[in-house]
Amino acid sequence: MNQITVYTYRDFDEARYFEQFEKENNVHIVKCHGAPAGENIKLARGSTCVNIITTKITEDIIRQLADSGVKYIATRTIGYDHIDMKAAEKYGIAIANAPYGPEGVADYTVMMMLMAIRNMKRIMQRTAIQDYTLNGLIGRELHDLTVGVIGTGRIGARVIKNLSGFGCRIIAYDPYPKDTVKKDAEYVDKETVLKSADLLTFHTPLTDENFHMINKNSLAKMKDGVILINTARGPLIDSETLISGIESGKIGAAAIDVVENEFGMYYNDLKSSVLKNRDIAILRGFPNVTIGHHMAFYTQNAIRTMVMDSMTGCLQFMETGSSRWIIHQN
C-alpha cells in the first residue's frame, strides 16, 4: 500500500477530505499535526511523497527528507515561496502546488477594498463601544475611483471581472496581457498604473524581481492618499515603507491579508504572547489599516481542492514519476 506523510494535518477542516482520499485510493496517510521539523521528519520514512502547507521548508529540512527517501513535496497552497527551491533541485526532490479556484480570493479582495474605502474598521470599533458618531467615518464610492490591478493571472483576472459591475475605471499591468481581461480593463505599463491608481491591488507571485515592489521610490510616484490592497504575498510591499506611508498620509488606507515575516505567526493562537513581528504590531494599531491573517483563500471549496489535488498529485507521482501539478522537477 502506498504511504504519504501529511504534515500540519488539521482535524477541524481538512480531515474529512484526507479520510475520503485515503478510503477511495487505498493509500495510508501518516498524519502529523506539526510541521516537518525535528523529530517529526522521521515520520516521512517510507513515504515517497510528503504533503505540507505554509511552513518554512529549508535546505536542512529538504536534506533530511531526501535522506528519508522523499522524492516529491506537495504544498497545499498556490504559492511556494516557503520552499527552498534551489535545495529541492540540489537534492532531486520534485515540488508541486495545489492551485485552488480564484473566486474565494477575488471575493475577499473586493471585500477588503470596500472595507478600506468605507472605513469599516473604524465603524466596527466605534460600534463595539456604542459610539455612534459620524465624524471621521465618511467614505468613498468605488465607481468614483481608478483601480489598478497588478497581475492578471487567474485571481487578478477574476478580481477585474468582479469589479466590472461597480462602474470604476480599471487599469492593469501584467507582462503577459490576456485578451479576455481587455474587455473589462485597460492594460498600461507599470509606471502608469502606479501613477494613476486611486486604489492598487496586488495579484502576483513573489519573485526576486517583484520583492518590495512597493518601496519608497515607487510610493513616491503614487497619488497622495492612495489605498493599497494586498491579498497576494507580504513581501511585495516593504513594511517600513507601508508604515511610514500611513504615518505621513501618503497612503490613505490599507487592507492587507499578508505581511512580511509571517511564518510561525499565522494560524497559531498567540493571544497571550508578545508578537515577534513588530511591523504587524504597529500596523494593526492604525485606524485606517485592516489586517486579515492570510485568510483570503479560506473557503470550503478551496480546502477541498487543496487537499484532494495535492494528494492526487502525490498518487500520480508514485505511479508515473510525474504529476500535473509539478512546478519544479529535475
mmCIF file of C-alpha atoms in Angstrom:
data_model
loop_
_atom_site.group_PDB
_atom_site.id
_atom_site.type_symbol
_atom_site.label_atom_id
_atom_site.label_comp_id
_atom_site.label_asym_id
_atom_site.label_seq_id
_atom_site.Cartn_x
_atom_site.Cartn_y
_atom_site.Cartn_z
ATOM 1 C CA MET A 1 0.000 0.000 0.000
ATOM 2 C CA ASN A 2 1.304 3.461 -0.915
ATOM 3 C CA GLN A 3 2.140 5.738 2.021
ATOM 4 C CA ILE A 4 2.008 9.537 2.104
ATOM 5 C CA THR A 5 3.104 11.621 5.084
ATOM 6 C CA VAL A 6 0.950 14.704 5.691
ATOM 7 C CA TYR A 7 2.351 17.481 7.866
ATOM 8 C CA THR A 8 0.396 20.243 9.621
ATOM 9 C CA TYR A 9 -2.653 17.983 9.401
ATOM 10 C CA ARG A 10 -5.734 19.874 10.559
ATOM 11 C CA ASP A 11 -8.616 17.956 12.096
ATOM 12 C CA PHE A 12 -11.185 20.762 12.046
ATOM 13 C CA ASP A 13 -11.317 21.461 8.313
ATOM 14 C CA GLU A 14 -9.097 19.110 6.300
ATOM 15 C CA ALA A 15 -9.525 15.720 7.967
ATOM 16 C CA ARG A 16 -12.725 14.670 6.190
ATOM 17 C CA TYR A 17 -11.123 15.187 2.785
ATOM 18 C CA PHE A 18 -7.955 13.324 3.725
ATOM 19 C CA GLU A 19 -10.076 10.473 5.079
ATOM 20 C CA GLN A 20 -12.119 10.428 1.886
ATOM 21 C CA PHE A 21 -8.977 10.303 -0.239
ATOM 22 C CA GLU A 22 -7.419 7.575 1.887
ATOM 23 C CA LYS A 23 -10.526 5.421 1.593
ATOM 24 C CA GLU A 24 -11.106 5.942 -2.130
ATOM 25 C CA ASN A 25 -7.499 5.407 -3.214
ATOM 26 C CA ASN A 26 -6.295 2.658 -0.866
ATOM 27 C CA VAL A 27 -3.371 4.665 0.486
ATOM 28 C CA HIS A 28 -2.062 5.004 4.019
ATOM 29 C CA ILE A 29 -1.697 8.542 5.366
ATOM 30 C CA VAL A 30 0.822 9.173 8.120
ATOM 31 C CA LYS A 31 -0.730 12.109 9.956
ATOM 32 C CA CYS A 32 1.386 14.730 11.730
ATOM 33 C CA HIS A 33 -0.226 17.803 13.248
ATOM 34 C CA GLY A 34 3.120 19.566 13.408
ATOM 35 C CA ALA A 35 5.442 20.905 10.741
ATOM 36 C CA PRO A 36 8.252 18.837 9.201
ATOM 37 C CA ALA A 37 10.949 19.713 11.711
ATOM 38 C CA GLY A 38 12.944 17.972 14.418
ATOM 39 C CA GLU A 39 11.673 14.526 15.327
ATOM 40 C CA ASN A 40 8.660 14.937 13.025
ATOM 41 C CA ILE A 41 10.858 14.496 9.964
ATOM 42 C CA LYS A 42 11.321 10.829 10.872
ATOM 43 C CA LEU A 43 7.636 10.299 10.061
ATOM 44 C CA ALA A 44 8.490 10.704 6.372
ATOM 45 C CA ARG A 45 10.429 7.442 6.297
ATOM 46 C CA GLY A 46 8.726 5.044 3.948
ATOM 47 C CA SER A 47 6.976 7.852 2.054
ATOM 48 C CA THR A 48 7.994 8.835 -1.444
ATOM 49 C CA CYS A 49 5.748 11.881 -1.127
ATOM 50 C CA VAL A 50 5.058 14.327 1.688
ATOM 51 C CA ASN A 51 2.300 16.898 1.862
ATOM 52 C CA ILE A 52 2.873 20.247 3.594
ATOM 53 C CA ILE A 53 1.329 23.686 3.961
ATOM 54 C CA THR A 54 2.870 27.144 4.522
ATOM 55 C CA THR A 55 5.709 26.275 6.856
ATOM 56 C CA LYS A 56 9.330 27.087 6.061
ATOM 57 C CA ILE A 57 10.985 24.244 4.177
ATOM 58 C CA THR A 58 14.684 24.985 4.479
ATOM 59 C CA GLU A 59 17.646 23.245 2.882
ATOM 60 C CA ASP A 60 18.272 21.330 6.110
ATOM 61 C CA ILE A 61 14.690 20.016 6.139
ATOM 62 C CA ILE A 62 14.894 19.096 2.456
ATOM 63 C CA ARG A 63 18.177 17.255 3.039
ATOM 64 C CA GLN A 64 16.644 15.243 5.870
ATOM 65 C CA LEU A 65 13.545 14.462 3.819
ATOM 66 C CA ALA A 66 15.720 13.324 0.916
ATOM 67 C CA ASP A 67 17.719 11.110 3.300
ATOM 68 C CA SER A 68 14.388 9.573 4.347
ATOM 69 C CA GLY A 69 13.608 8.646 0.735
ATOM 70 C CA VAL A 70 11.268 11.523 -0.141
ATOM 71 C CA LYS A 71 11.188 12.401 -3.840
ATOM 72 C CA TYR A 72 8.164 14.706 -4.024
ATOM 73 C CA ILE A 73 6.864 17.563 -1.846
ATOM 74 C CA ALA A 74 3.302 18.772 -2.404
ATOM 75 C CA THR A 75 2.288 22.046 -0.807
ATOM 76 C CA ARG A 76 -1.428 22.589 -0.196
ATOM 77 C CA THR A 77 -1.096 26.170 -1.433
ATOM 78 C CA ILE A 78 -0.755 28.100 -4.660
ATOM 79 C CA GLY A 79 2.383 29.905 -3.507
ATOM 80 C CA TYR A 80 5.618 28.044 -2.892
ATOM 81 C CA ASP A 81 7.988 30.775 -1.716
ATOM 82 C CA HIS A 82 8.174 28.990 1.657
ATOM 83 C CA ILE A 83 10.158 26.195 -0.002
ATOM 84 C CA ASP A 84 13.875 26.449 -0.761
ATOM 85 C CA MET A 85 13.624 25.603 -4.456
ATOM 86 C CA LYS A 86 17.375 25.566 -5.032
ATOM 87 C CA ALA A 87 17.765 22.995 -2.274
ATOM 88 C CA ALA A 88 14.962 20.901 -3.782
ATOM 89 C CA GLU A 89 16.840 20.860 -7.079
ATOM 90 C CA LYS A 90 20.101 20.034 -5.319
ATOM 91 C CA TYR A 91 18.607 17.009 -3.583
ATOM 92 C CA GLY A 92 16.481 15.855 -6.511
ATOM 93 C CA ILE A 93 13.058 16.487 -4.968
ATOM 94 C CA ALA A 94 10.132 17.496 -7.177
ATOM 95 C CA ILE A 95 7.902 20.327 -5.907
ATOM 96 C CA ALA A 96 4.187 20.660 -6.633
ATOM 97 C CA ASN A 97 1.490 23.100 -5.579
ATOM 98 C CA ALA A 98 -2.315 22.974 -5.431
ATOM 99 C CA PRO A 99 -3.946 25.851 -7.334
ATOM 100 C CA TYR A 100 -7.454 26.281 -5.964
ATOM 101 C CA GLY A 101 -10.118 28.297 -7.747
ATOM 102 C CA PRO A 102 -9.668 32.086 -7.900
ATOM 103 C CA GLU A 103 -13.179 33.020 -6.746
ATOM 104 C CA GLY A 104 -12.572 32.950 -2.986
ATOM 105 C CA VAL A 105 -9.516 35.222 -3.017
ATOM 106 C CA ALA A 106 -11.138 37.519 -5.585
ATOM 107 C CA ASP A 107 -14.292 37.890 -3.481
ATOM 108 C CA TYR A 108 -12.211 38.547 -0.361
ATOM 109 C CA THR A 109 -10.153 41.143 -2.220
ATOM 110 C CA VAL A 110 -13.201 43.155 -3.240
ATOM 111 C CA MET A 111 -14.494 42.884 0.330
ATOM 112 C CA MET A 112 -11.200 44.352 1.582
ATOM 113 C CA MET A 113 -11.453 47.165 -0.951
ATOM 114 C CA LEU A 114 -14.922 48.090 0.246
ATOM 115 C CA MET A 115 -13.880 47.892 3.891
ATOM 116 C CA ALA A 116 -10.953 50.223 3.197
ATOM 117 C CA ILE A 117 -12.877 52.886 1.285
ATOM 118 C CA ARG A 118 -15.811 52.825 3.740
ATOM 119 C CA ASN A 119 -13.674 52.965 6.922
ATOM 120 C CA MET A 120 -15.188 49.726 8.154
ATOM 121 C CA LYS A 121 -12.511 49.073 10.764
ATOM 122 C CA ARG A 122 -13.284 52.353 12.498
ATOM 123 C CA ILE A 123 -17.035 51.812 12.162
ATOM 124 C CA MET A 124 -16.804 48.401 13.831
ATOM 125 C CA GLN A 125 -14.533 49.710 16.583
ATOM 126 C CA ARG A 126 -16.941 52.526 17.429
ATOM 127 C CA THR A 127 -19.991 50.294 17.271
ATOM 128 C CA ALA A 128 -18.339 47.871 19.719
ATOM 129 C CA ILE A 129 -18.146 50.632 22.345
ATOM 130 C CA GLN A 130 -21.541 52.158 21.454
ATOM 131 C CA ASP A 131 -20.028 55.252 19.866
ATOM 132 C CA TYR A 132 -22.464 56.054 17.091
ATOM 133 C CA THR A 133 -20.944 59.330 15.931
ATOM 134 C CA LEU A 134 -20.196 60.066 12.273
ATOM 135 C CA ASN A 135 -17.152 62.332 12.456
ATOM 136 C CA GLY A 136 -14.209 60.814 10.580
ATOM 137 C CA LEU A 137 -16.201 57.968 9.054
ATOM 138 C CA ILE A 138 -17.183 59.457 5.710
ATOM 139 C CA GLY A 139 -16.350 57.044 2.916
ATOM 140 C CA ARG A 140 -15.764 56.990 -0.808
ATOM 141 C CA GLU A 141 -17.628 55.201 -3.597
ATOM 142 C CA LEU A 142 -15.884 52.607 -5.726
ATOM 143 C CA HIS A 143 -17.313 53.846 -9.019
ATOM 144 C CA ASP A 144 -15.506 57.177 -8.483
ATOM 145 C CA LEU A 145 -12.088 55.516 -8.268
ATOM 146 C CA THR A 146 -9.451 54.324 -10.692
ATOM 147 C CA VAL A 147 -8.489 50.828 -9.564
ATOM 148 C CA GLY A 148 -5.084 49.486 -10.546
ATOM 149 C CA VAL A 149 -4.588 45.723 -10.696
ATOM 150 C CA ILE A 150 -1.029 44.415 -10.746
ATOM 151 C CA GLY A 151 -1.038 40.844 -12.004
ATOM 152 C CA THR A 152 -3.838 39.457 -14.171
ATOM 153 C CA GLY A 153 -3.440 35.745 -13.670
ATOM 154 C CA ARG A 154 -6.383 33.630 -12.537
ATOM 155 C CA ILE A 155 -7.032 35.663 -9.384
ATOM 156 C CA GLY A 156 -6.264 39.105 -10.786
ATOM 157 C CA ALA A 157 -8.500 38.439 -13.785
ATOM 158 C CA ARG A 158 -11.330 37.339 -11.513
ATOM 159 C CA VAL A 159 -10.940 40.471 -9.371
ATOM 160 C CA ILE A 160 -11.270 42.555 -12.525
ATOM 161 C CA LYS A 161 -14.399 40.644 -13.511
ATOM 162 C CA ASN A 162 -15.871 41.258 -10.050
ATOM 163 C CA LEU A 163 -15.020 44.956 -10.234
ATOM 164 C CA SER A 164 -16.580 45.388 -13.674
ATOM 165 C CA GLY A 165 -20.010 45.653 -12.095
ATOM 166 C CA PHE A 166 -19.072 48.590 -9.876
ATOM 167 C CA GLY A 167 -18.528 51.083 -12.675
ATOM 168 C CA CYS A 168 -14.996 52.053 -11.687
ATOM 169 C CA ARG A 169 -12.185 52.629 -14.162
ATOM 170 C CA ILE A 170 -9.912 49.586 -14.120
ATOM 171 C CA ILE A 171 -6.310 49.670 -15.291
ATOM 172 C CA ALA A 172 -3.988 46.694 -15.166
ATOM 173 C CA TYR A 173 -0.349 45.751 -15.506
ATOM 174 C CA ASP A 174 0.970 42.323 -16.402
ATOM 175 C CA PRO A 175 3.934 41.327 -18.584
ATOM 176 C CA TYR A 176 1.609 38.865 -20.317
ATOM 177 C CA PRO A 177 -1.708 40.599 -21.145
ATOM 178 C CA LYS A 178 -4.834 38.498 -21.673
ATOM 179 C CA ASP A 179 -7.386 39.248 -24.358
ATOM 180 C CA THR A 180 -10.196 38.149 -22.026
ATOM 181 C CA VAL A 181 -9.170 40.805 -19.474
ATOM 182 C CA LYS A 182 -9.162 43.594 -22.053
ATOM 183 C CA LYS A 183 -12.971 43.560 -22.110
ATOM 184 C CA ASP A 184 -13.077 44.976 -18.579
ATOM 185 C CA ALA A 185 -9.687 46.634 -18.003
ATOM 186 C CA GLU A 186 -7.162 48.767 -19.832
ATOM 187 C CA TYR A 187 -3.615 47.422 -19.844
ATOM 188 C CA VAL A 188 -0.962 50.048 -19.100
ATOM 189 C CA ASP A 189 2.698 49.949 -18.145
ATOM 190 C CA LYS A 190 3.787 49.645 -14.533
ATOM 191 C CA GLU A 191 4.689 53.318 -14.203
ATOM 192 C CA THR A 192 1.229 54.354 -15.381
ATOM 193 C CA VAL A 193 -0.623 52.041 -13.033
ATOM 194 C CA LEU A 194 1.417 53.345 -10.101
ATOM 195 C CA LYS A 195 0.831 56.999 -11.009
ATOM 196 C CA SER A 196 -2.836 56.735 -11.979
ATOM 197 C CA ALA A 197 -4.478 54.403 -9.455
ATOM 198 C CA ASP A 198 -6.516 55.673 -6.527
ATOM 199 C CA LEU A 199 -6.587 52.114 -5.241
ATOM 200 C CA LEU A 200 -3.982 49.472 -6.042
ATOM 201 C CA THR A 201 -4.373 45.719 -5.570
ATOM 202 C CA PHE A 202 -1.679 43.059 -5.988
ATOM 203 C CA HIS A 203 -2.102 39.606 -7.511
ATOM 204 C CA THR A 204 1.376 38.404 -8.417
ATOM 205 C CA PRO A 205 3.573 35.620 -7.075
ATOM 206 C CA LEU A 206 6.606 36.573 -5.007
ATOM 207 C CA THR A 207 9.756 36.575 -7.139
ATOM 208 C CA ASP A 208 13.174 38.173 -6.883
ATOM 209 C CA GLU A 209 12.016 40.772 -9.406
ATOM 210 C CA ASN A 210 8.943 41.959 -7.518
ATOM 211 C CA PHE A 211 10.251 41.649 -3.955
ATOM 212 C CA HIS A 212 9.433 45.022 -2.317
ATOM 213 C CA MET A 213 7.657 46.195 -5.459
ATOM 214 C CA ILE A 214 6.229 48.921 -3.257
ATOM 215 C CA ASN A 215 9.132 50.783 -1.713
ATOM 216 C CA LYS A 216 9.986 54.409 -1.051
ATOM 217 C CA ASN A 217 10.760 55.106 -4.697
ATOM 218 C CA SER A 218 7.632 53.512 -6.124
ATOM 219 C CA LEU A 219 5.394 55.005 -3.425
ATOM 220 C CA ALA A 220 6.679 58.487 -4.259
ATOM 221 C CA LYS A 221 5.248 58.073 -7.778
ATOM 222 C CA MET A 222 1.772 57.272 -6.485
ATOM 223 C CA LYS A 223 -1.157 59.546 -5.727
ATOM 224 C CA ASP A 224 -1.426 61.140 -2.327
ATOM 225 C CA GLY A 225 -3.911 59.144 -0.263
ATOM 226 C CA VAL A 226 -3.538 56.001 -2.367
ATOM 227 C CA ILE A 227 -5.228 52.874 -0.999
ATOM 228 C CA LEU A 228 -3.259 49.607 -1.030
ATOM 229 C CA ILE A 229 -4.806 46.133 -1.002
ATOM 230 C CA ASN A 230 -2.623 43.029 -0.676
ATOM 231 C CA THR A 231 -4.043 39.512 -0.665
ATOM 232 C CA ALA A 232 -1.066 38.011 -2.505
ATOM 233 C CA ARG A 233 2.299 37.917 -0.699
ATOM 234 C CA GLY A 234 3.510 40.146 2.124
ATOM 235 C CA PRO A 235 6.985 40.979 0.785
ATOM 236 C CA LEU A 236 5.519 42.629 -2.299
ATOM 237 C CA ILE A 237 5.213 45.672 -0.011
ATOM 238 C CA ASP A 238 8.126 46.884 2.095
ATOM 239 C CA SER A 239 6.709 47.068 5.627
ATOM 240 C CA GLU A 240 8.810 50.077 6.582
ATOM 241 C CA THR A 241 7.505 51.954 3.543
ATOM 242 C CA LEU A 242 3.925 50.946 4.378
ATOM 243 C CA ILE A 243 4.232 52.186 7.959
ATOM 244 C CA SER A 244 5.885 55.476 7.057
ATOM 245 C CA GLY A 245 3.389 55.994 4.227
ATOM 246 C CA ILE A 246 0.448 55.556 6.598
ATOM 247 C CA GLU A 247 2.018 57.888 9.138
ATOM 248 C CA SER A 248 2.686 60.610 6.554
ATOM 249 C CA GLY A 249 -0.728 60.279 4.918
ATOM 250 C CA LYS A 250 0.753 59.364 1.535
ATOM 251 C CA ILE A 251 -1.120 56.076 1.939
ATOM 252 C CA GLY A 252 -4.734 56.890 2.767
ATOM 253 C CA ALA A 253 -5.669 53.364 3.830
ATOM 254 C CA ALA A 254 -4.504 49.784 3.512
ATOM 255 C CA ALA A 255 -6.183 46.414 3.701
ATOM 256 C CA ILE A 256 -3.706 43.557 3.852
ATOM 257 C CA ASP A 257 -4.173 39.837 4.334
ATOM 258 C CA VAL A 258 -0.453 39.055 4.215
ATOM 259 C CA VAL A 259 2.630 40.595 5.834
ATOM 260 C CA GLU A 260 6.350 40.176 5.690
ATOM 261 C CA ASN A 261 7.842 37.574 8.039
ATOM 262 C CA GLU A 262 4.511 35.955 8.864
ATOM 263 C CA PHE A 263 5.848 32.402 9.118
ATOM 264 C CA GLY A 264 5.362 30.959 12.575
ATOM 265 C CA MET A 265 2.746 33.569 13.463
ATOM 266 C CA TYR A 266 -0.392 32.973 11.422
ATOM 267 C CA TYR A 267 -2.641 30.009 12.201
ATOM 268 C CA ASN A 268 -1.344 29.860 15.781
ATOM 269 C CA ASP A 269 -3.035 31.052 18.979
ATOM 270 C CA LEU A 270 -0.794 33.908 20.145
ATOM 271 C CA LYS A 271 -3.272 35.947 22.162
ATOM 272 C CA SER A 272 -1.139 35.648 25.308
ATOM 273 C CA SER A 273 2.152 36.175 23.503
ATOM 274 C CA VAL A 274 4.224 39.189 22.580
ATOM 275 C CA LEU A 275 4.253 39.361 18.787
ATOM 276 C CA LYS A 276 7.706 38.863 17.335
ATOM 277 C CA ASN A 277 6.653 40.723 14.197
ATOM 278 C CA ARG A 278 6.972 44.355 15.252
ATOM 279 C CA ASP A 279 5.695 45.660 11.915
ATOM 280 C CA ILE A 280 2.308 43.985 12.221
ATOM 281 C CA ALA A 281 2.051 45.097 15.848
ATOM 282 C CA ILE A 282 2.449 48.684 14.622
ATOM 283 C CA LEU A 283 0.234 48.329 11.552
ATOM 284 C CA ARG A 284 -2.743 46.899 13.380
ATOM 285 C CA GLY A 285 -2.785 49.972 15.642
ATOM 286 C CA PHE A 286 -3.600 52.318 12.757
ATOM 287 C CA PRO A 287 -7.328 53.060 12.400
ATOM 288 C CA ASN A 288 -7.121 53.016 8.603
ATOM 289 C CA VAL A 289 -5.288 49.686 8.254
ATOM 290 C CA THR A 290 -7.347 46.492 8.096
ATOM 291 C CA ILE A 291 -5.413 43.266 8.595
ATOM 292 C CA GLY A 292 -6.512 39.706 7.963
ATOM 293 C CA HIS A 293 -4.390 36.688 8.840
ATOM 294 C CA HIS A 294 -3.757 35.148 5.417
ATOM 295 C CA MET A 295 -7.400 34.154 5.146
ATOM 296 C CA ALA A 296 -8.320 35.160 1.593
ATOM 297 C CA PHE A 297 -8.091 31.595 0.300
ATOM 298 C CA TYR A 298 -10.059 30.063 3.150
ATOM 299 C CA THR A 299 -13.316 28.676 1.768
ATOM 300 C CA GLN A 300 -14.819 25.203 1.750
ATOM 301 C CA ASN A 301 -14.169 24.864 -1.969
ATOM 302 C CA ALA A 302 -10.530 25.863 -1.600
ATOM 303 C CA ILE A 303 -9.796 23.499 1.288
ATOM 304 C CA ARG A 304 -11.335 20.573 -0.558
ATOM 305 C CA THR A 305 -9.363 21.378 -3.712
ATOM 306 C CA MET A 306 -6.095 21.900 -1.833
ATOM 307 C CA VAL A 307 -6.333 18.531 -0.108
ATOM 308 C CA MET A 308 -7.671 16.430 -2.964
ATOM 309 C CA ASP A 309 -5.455 17.860 -5.705
ATOM 310 C CA SER A 310 -2.271 17.816 -3.652
ATOM 311 C CA MET A 311 -2.912 14.200 -2.681
ATOM 312 C CA THR A 312 -3.859 13.221 -6.216
ATOM 313 C CA GLY A 313 -0.561 14.691 -7.365
ATOM 314 C CA CYS A 314 1.271 12.526 -4.832
ATOM 315 C CA LEU A 315 -0.502 9.449 -6.125
ATOM 316 C CA GLN A 316 0.245 10.341 -9.738
ATOM 317 C CA PHE A 317 3.919 10.808 -8.926
ATOM 318 C CA MET A 318 4.165 7.465 -7.164
ATOM 319 C CA GLU A 319 2.534 5.740 -10.123
ATOM 320 C CA THR A 320 4.171 7.566 -13.047
ATOM 321 C CA GLY A 321 7.096 9.627 -11.737
ATOM 322 C CA SER A 322 5.309 12.881 -12.540
ATOM 323 C CA SER A 323 2.107 14.824 -11.823
ATOM 324 C CA ARG A 324 0.103 17.606 -13.436
ATOM 325 C CA TRP A 325 0.813 19.973 -10.530
ATOM 326 C CA ILE A 326 4.628 19.831 -10.571
ATOM 327 C CA ILE A 327 6.225 23.293 -10.688
ATOM 328 C CA HIS A 328 9.820 22.050 -10.494
ATOM 329 C CA GLN A 329 11.394 18.705 -11.280
ATOM 330 C CA ASN A 330 14.948 17.733 -12.203
#
